[in-house]
Amino acid sequence: MIRNVLSIAGSDPSGGAGIQADLKAFSARGVYGMAALTALTAQNTQGVTGVHLVPPHFVAQQIKAVFADVRVDAVKIGMIANAGIAEAVAEALAPHRGIPIVVDPVMIAKGGAALLDPQAVDALTKHLLPLATLLTPNLPEAAALLHEEVAESREQMASQAERLRALGPAAVLVKGGHLESNESPDILATDSGRHWFEAKRVPTKNTHGTGCTLSSALAAELAKGASPQAAVSTAKTYLAQAVAAAGELAVGSGHGPVHHFHALWKDAGL
């Protein structure tokens, strides 16, 4: 049975991040993708130049329409933008406890533009973190959620992962891509302990949408019934291959997108 996964996130018209990246990652990982938009952005590989938010009641209406008709096997939550949207998403998902939910706390775009109202951090923490099967912050996002300094070591990463899990998520994956190192380690904290995932840093500027892509791949694997640890292992391998193949694309002059369909397009002779 092909699984159905819903992304609740913002749009990226250049196709590398947001809803567009989510749908590509869902398809690449063999699940049927659906989308409820929280925001429209004007952006490309060089940065974000504008954001137009969807009214909270209409965000909720989109989510409820999907659940009223379609079996939803997992949910990925990305760009939330403000407290009203956070509350609307939580209210719409409340009747559907038990479905795996991946929360990717999108706060800052690759080019530095803020994508989450600072006053909305507490609303995100209060309303959405307790719903999360898996929370996937990078180091700046983990620090912002905890109102702390950004972790600079593995020890600090592990400590922040545990404190984030105390806020309600069943599991937390703190991503170490911002560490000053040739390595890019991630740590998964669950009720059964901690697990490190090691990875070499890929020398490329084409990293637009990596967080969106990873969280969507995780949602796809959880929808198929994988454990959090197995889902992280599979999703990280997929993302590493997508980043390594990003140079095959010629999209924009800034931070280009990863190659979501690196395996499929090879099969198609491209």
Short mmCIF file of C-alpha atoms in Angstrom, two decimals:
data_model
loop_
_atom_site.label_atom_id
_atom_site.label_comp_id
_atom_site.label_asym_id
_atom_site.label_seq_id
_atom_site.Cartn_x
_atom_site.Cartn_y
_atom_site.Cartn_z
CA MET A 1 0.00 0.00 0.00
CA ILE A 2 1.40 3.38 -1.00
CA ARG A 3 1.43 5.72 1.98
CA ASN A 4 0.03 9.26 1.97
CA VAL A 5 2.02 12.08 3.61
CA LEU A 6 0.85 15.66 4.19
CA SER A 7 3.25 18.60 4.31
CA ILE A 8 2.15 21.77 6.11
CA ALA A 9 4.65 24.41 5.03
CA GLY A 10 5.45 27.46 2.92
CA SER A 11 6.06 27.67 -0.81
CA ASP A 12 9.39 28.29 -2.57
CA PRO A 13 8.80 29.36 -6.19
CA SER A 14 12.38 28.44 -7.15
CA GLY A 15 11.56 24.84 -6.22
CA GLY A 16 14.44 24.01 -3.91
CA ALA A 17 12.85 24.30 -0.47
CA GLY A 18 9.46 24.40 1.23
CA ILE A 19 6.45 22.60 -0.20
CA GLN A 20 8.16 22.06 -3.53
CA ALA A 21 11.12 20.26 -1.93
CA ASP A 22 8.76 18.30 0.32
CA LEU A 23 6.71 16.96 -2.57
CA LYS A 24 9.86 16.00 -4.49
CA ALA A 25 11.29 14.18 -1.47
CA PHE A 26 7.98 12.38 -0.85
CA SER A 27 7.90 11.16 -4.44
CA ALA A 28 11.57 10.15 -4.38
CA ARG A 29 10.95 8.11 -1.21
CA GLY A 30 7.92 6.35 -2.67
CA VAL A 31 4.99 7.99 -0.90
CA TYR A 32 2.10 10.10 -2.18
CA GLY A 33 2.57 13.75 -1.24
CA MET A 34 -0.05 16.33 -0.27
CA ALA A 35 0.37 19.95 0.78
CA ALA A 36 -1.33 22.59 2.92
CA LEU A 37 0.24 26.02 2.39
CA THR A 38 1.06 28.30 5.31
CA ALA A 39 2.83 31.03 3.33
CA LEU A 40 3.86 32.19 -0.11
CA THR A 41 7.42 33.44 -0.42
CA ALA A 42 9.21 35.40 -3.10
CA GLN A 43 12.60 33.72 -3.13
CA ASN A 44 15.29 32.16 -5.26
CA THR A 45 18.69 30.60 -4.67
CA GLN A 46 20.05 33.97 -3.52
CA GLY A 47 17.51 34.75 -0.82
CA VAL A 48 13.98 35.68 0.26
CA THR A 49 12.58 39.02 -0.85
CA GLY A 50 8.99 38.73 0.38
CA VAL A 51 6.59 36.64 2.46
CA HIS A 52 2.79 36.57 2.19
CA LEU A 53 1.11 34.61 4.98
CA VAL A 54 -1.98 32.45 4.54
CA PRO A 55 -4.68 33.35 7.12
CA PRO A 56 -4.65 30.84 10.00
CA HIS A 57 -8.31 29.82 9.50
CA PHE A 58 -7.56 28.91 5.86
CA VAL A 59 -4.47 26.91 6.83
CA ALA A 60 -6.72 24.89 9.14
CA GLN A 61 -9.36 24.58 6.42
CA GLN A 62 -6.82 23.04 4.03
CA ILE A 63 -5.70 20.50 6.63
CA LYS A 64 -9.26 19.55 7.58
CA ALA A 65 -10.21 19.12 3.92
CA VAL A 66 -7.41 16.62 3.38
CA PHE A 67 -8.21 14.61 6.50
CA ALA A 68 -11.93 14.58 5.64
CA ASP A 69 -11.24 12.64 2.45
CA VAL A 70 -7.76 11.08 2.46
CA ARG A 71 -6.04 8.56 4.73
CA VAL A 72 -3.03 10.43 6.12
CA ASP A 73 -0.15 8.19 7.20
CA ALA A 74 2.25 10.91 8.36
CA VAL A 75 2.54 14.69 8.57
CA LYS A 76 5.53 16.98 8.09
CA ILE A 77 5.28 20.53 9.53
CA GLY A 78 7.66 23.15 8.15
CA MET A 79 7.33 26.93 7.96
CA ILE A 80 4.76 28.16 10.49
CA ALA A 81 5.61 31.92 10.51
CA ASN A 82 3.44 33.18 13.38
CA ALA A 83 1.56 32.20 16.53
CA GLY A 84 -1.86 32.21 14.87
CA ILE A 85 -0.79 29.65 12.29
CA ALA A 86 0.86 27.50 14.97
CA GLU A 87 -2.37 27.43 16.96
CA ALA A 88 -4.50 26.73 13.87
CA VAL A 89 -2.29 23.81 12.81
CA ALA A 90 -2.35 22.32 16.30
CA GLU A 91 -6.13 22.63 16.49
CA ALA A 92 -6.59 20.98 13.08
CA LEU A 93 -4.29 18.08 13.96
CA ALA A 94 -5.61 17.52 17.49
CA PRO A 95 -8.28 14.97 16.45
CA HIS A 96 -5.67 12.82 14.71
CA ARG A 97 -3.42 11.65 17.52
CA GLY A 98 -1.29 8.64 16.69
CA ILE A 99 -0.22 9.71 13.21
CA PRO A 100 3.55 10.28 12.99
CA ILE A 101 4.34 14.01 12.87
CA VAL A 102 7.75 15.44 11.95
CA VAL A 103 8.25 19.07 13.01
CA ASP A 104 11.00 20.97 11.21
CA PRO A 105 11.14 24.34 13.03
CA VAL A 106 11.95 26.53 10.02
CA MET A 107 13.11 29.88 11.40
CA ILE A 108 15.75 31.35 9.08
CA ALA A 109 16.19 30.94 5.33
CA LYS A 110 19.56 29.92 3.87
CA GLY A 111 20.21 33.54 2.90
CA GLY A 112 19.49 34.80 6.42
CA ALA A 113 15.87 36.01 6.11
CA ALA A 114 13.69 35.40 9.18
CA LEU A 115 10.83 32.98 8.45
CA LEU A 116 9.37 32.83 11.95
CA ASP A 117 8.12 35.77 13.98
CA PRO A 118 10.29 35.78 17.14
CA GLN A 119 7.13 36.05 19.25
CA ALA A 120 5.88 32.85 17.61
CA VAL A 121 8.68 30.70 19.04
CA ASP A 122 6.79 30.22 22.30
CA ALA A 123 3.59 29.36 20.40
CA LEU A 124 5.47 26.79 18.33
CA THR A 125 6.95 25.33 21.51
CA LYS A 126 3.64 25.24 23.35
CA HIS A 127 1.32 24.01 20.61
CA LEU A 128 3.35 21.94 18.14
CA LEU A 129 6.30 20.39 19.97
CA PRO A 130 4.01 18.19 22.14
CA LEU A 131 2.49 16.80 18.92
CA ALA A 132 5.84 15.86 17.40
CA THR A 133 6.90 12.28 16.89
CA LEU A 134 10.23 13.72 15.74
CA LEU A 135 11.59 17.28 16.03
CA THR A 136 14.44 18.16 13.61
CA PRO A 137 16.16 21.45 14.52
CA ASN A 138 19.56 22.56 13.27
CA LEU A 139 21.89 24.14 15.82
CA PRO A 140 20.57 27.74 15.58
CA GLU A 141 16.97 26.49 15.71
CA ALA A 142 17.65 24.30 18.74
CA ALA A 143 19.23 27.28 20.50
CA ALA A 144 16.29 29.54 19.63
CA LEU A 145 13.73 27.05 20.94
CA LEU A 146 15.64 26.78 24.21
CA HIS A 147 16.56 30.49 24.40
CA GLU A 148 20.21 29.48 24.70
CA GLU A 149 23.50 30.00 22.87
CA VAL A 150 24.17 27.89 19.78
CA ALA A 151 25.87 24.57 20.60
CA GLU A 152 29.54 24.40 19.65
CA SER A 153 30.32 20.81 20.65
CA ARG A 154 28.86 17.34 20.62
CA GLU A 155 28.34 17.52 24.37
CA GLN A 156 26.26 20.69 24.03
CA MET A 157 24.30 19.15 21.14
CA ALA A 158 23.43 16.12 23.26
CA SER A 159 22.40 18.27 26.20
CA GLN A 160 20.16 20.47 24.06
CA ALA A 161 18.59 17.43 22.40
CA GLU A 162 17.54 16.08 25.80
CA ARG A 163 16.18 19.43 26.96
CA LEU A 164 14.20 19.81 23.75
CA ARG A 165 12.72 16.33 24.24
CA ALA A 166 11.58 17.44 27.69
CA LEU A 167 9.38 20.02 25.93
CA GLY A 168 7.17 17.28 24.49
CA PRO A 169 8.51 15.63 21.32
CA ALA A 170 8.81 11.86 21.45
CA ALA A 171 12.21 12.11 19.73
CA VAL A 172 14.59 14.91 18.76
CA LEU A 173 17.17 14.96 15.98
CA VAL A 174 19.63 17.83 16.45
CA LYS A 175 21.51 18.39 13.19
CA GLY A 176 25.17 19.33 13.43
CA GLY A 177 25.70 20.85 10.00
CA HIS A 178 26.60 24.22 11.54
CA LEU A 179 29.48 22.82 13.60
CA GLU A 180 32.94 24.14 12.69
CA SER A 181 34.24 20.77 11.57
CA ASN A 182 34.86 18.57 8.55
CA GLU A 183 32.25 16.26 10.02
CA SER A 184 28.49 16.82 10.09
CA PRO A 185 27.22 14.69 13.01
CA ASP A 186 23.58 14.50 14.07
CA ILE A 187 22.26 13.20 17.38
CA LEU A 188 18.93 11.44 17.89
CA ALA A 189 17.50 11.48 21.42
CA THR A 190 14.63 9.11 22.24
CA ASP A 191 13.22 7.51 25.36
CA SER A 192 15.56 4.56 24.74
CA GLY A 193 18.73 6.65 24.62
CA ARG A 194 20.94 8.62 22.24
CA HIS A 195 22.33 7.64 18.87
CA TRP A 196 24.92 9.51 16.80
CA PHE A 197 24.80 9.58 13.00
CA GLU A 198 28.12 10.41 11.42
CA ALA A 199 28.61 12.03 8.03
CA LYS A 200 31.39 13.70 6.09
CA ARG A 201 30.72 17.29 5.05
CA VAL A 202 30.13 17.51 1.27
CA PRO A 203 32.07 20.43 -0.30
CA THR A 204 29.25 22.21 -2.14
CA LYS A 205 27.28 25.45 -1.93
CA ASN A 206 24.18 23.66 -3.24
CA THR A 207 22.43 23.07 0.07
CA HIS A 208 19.17 24.98 -0.47
CA GLY A 209 16.32 23.01 1.10
CA THR A 210 18.39 20.39 2.92
CA GLY A 211 16.34 20.71 6.12
CA CYS A 212 13.04 20.51 4.25
CA THR A 213 14.25 17.52 2.27
CA LEU A 214 15.53 15.61 5.30
CA SER A 215 12.38 16.17 7.37
CA SER A 216 10.17 15.12 4.44
CA ALA A 217 12.23 11.97 3.86
CA LEU A 218 11.88 11.23 7.58
CA ALA A 219 8.11 11.64 7.40
CA ALA A 220 8.00 9.29 4.43
CA GLU A 221 9.95 6.61 6.28
CA LEU A 222 7.84 6.97 9.44
CA ALA A 223 4.72 6.65 7.28
CA LYS A 224 6.06 3.31 6.04
CA GLY A 225 6.39 2.12 9.63
CA ALA A 226 10.11 2.66 10.26
CA SER A 227 11.38 3.38 13.76
CA PRO A 228 12.85 6.86 14.33
CA GLN A 229 16.40 5.45 14.29
CA ALA A 230 15.84 3.51 11.07
CA ALA A 231 14.06 6.49 9.50
CA VAL A 232 16.97 8.80 10.30
CA SER A 233 19.51 6.35 8.87
CA THR A 234 17.59 5.96 5.60
CA ALA A 235 16.73 9.64 5.25
CA LYS A 236 20.28 10.81 5.93
CA THR A 237 21.66 8.43 3.30
CA TYR A 238 19.13 9.74 0.78
CA LEU A 239 19.95 13.37 1.59
CA ALA A 240 23.71 12.78 1.41
CA GLN A 241 23.31 11.31 -2.07
CA ALA A 242 21.03 14.20 -3.11
CA VAL A 243 23.60 16.75 -1.92
CA ALA A 244 26.47 14.90 -3.59
CA ALA A 245 24.56 14.93 -6.90
CA ALA A 246 23.47 18.58 -6.62
CA GLY A 247 26.20 19.68 -9.03
CA GLU A 248 24.37 17.86 -11.83
CA LEU A 249 21.70 20.58 -11.68
CA ALA A 250 22.08 24.13 -12.99
CA VAL A 251 19.56 26.10 -10.91
CA GLY A 252 20.32 29.72 -9.97
CA SER A 253 23.54 31.44 -9.01
CA GLY A 254 23.31 31.23 -5.20
CA HIS A 255 22.72 28.24 -2.92
CA GLY A 256 21.39 25.74 -5.43
CA PRO A 257 18.97 22.91 -4.58
CA VAL A 258 19.84 19.32 -3.84
CA HIS A 259 19.09 16.73 -6.50
CA HIS A 260 15.95 15.04 -5.13
CA PHE A 261 15.64 12.65 -8.08
CA HIS A 262 19.31 11.69 -8.42
CA ALA A 263 18.47 7.97 -8.52
CA LEU A 264 15.31 8.16 -10.64
CA TRP A 265 16.79 10.38 -13.34
CA LYS A 266 19.74 8.01 -13.74
CA ASP A 267 17.24 5.22 -14.40
CA ALA A 268 15.59 7.48 -16.98
CA GLY A 269 18.89 7.94 -18.80
CA LEU A 270 19.36 11.58 -17.78
#
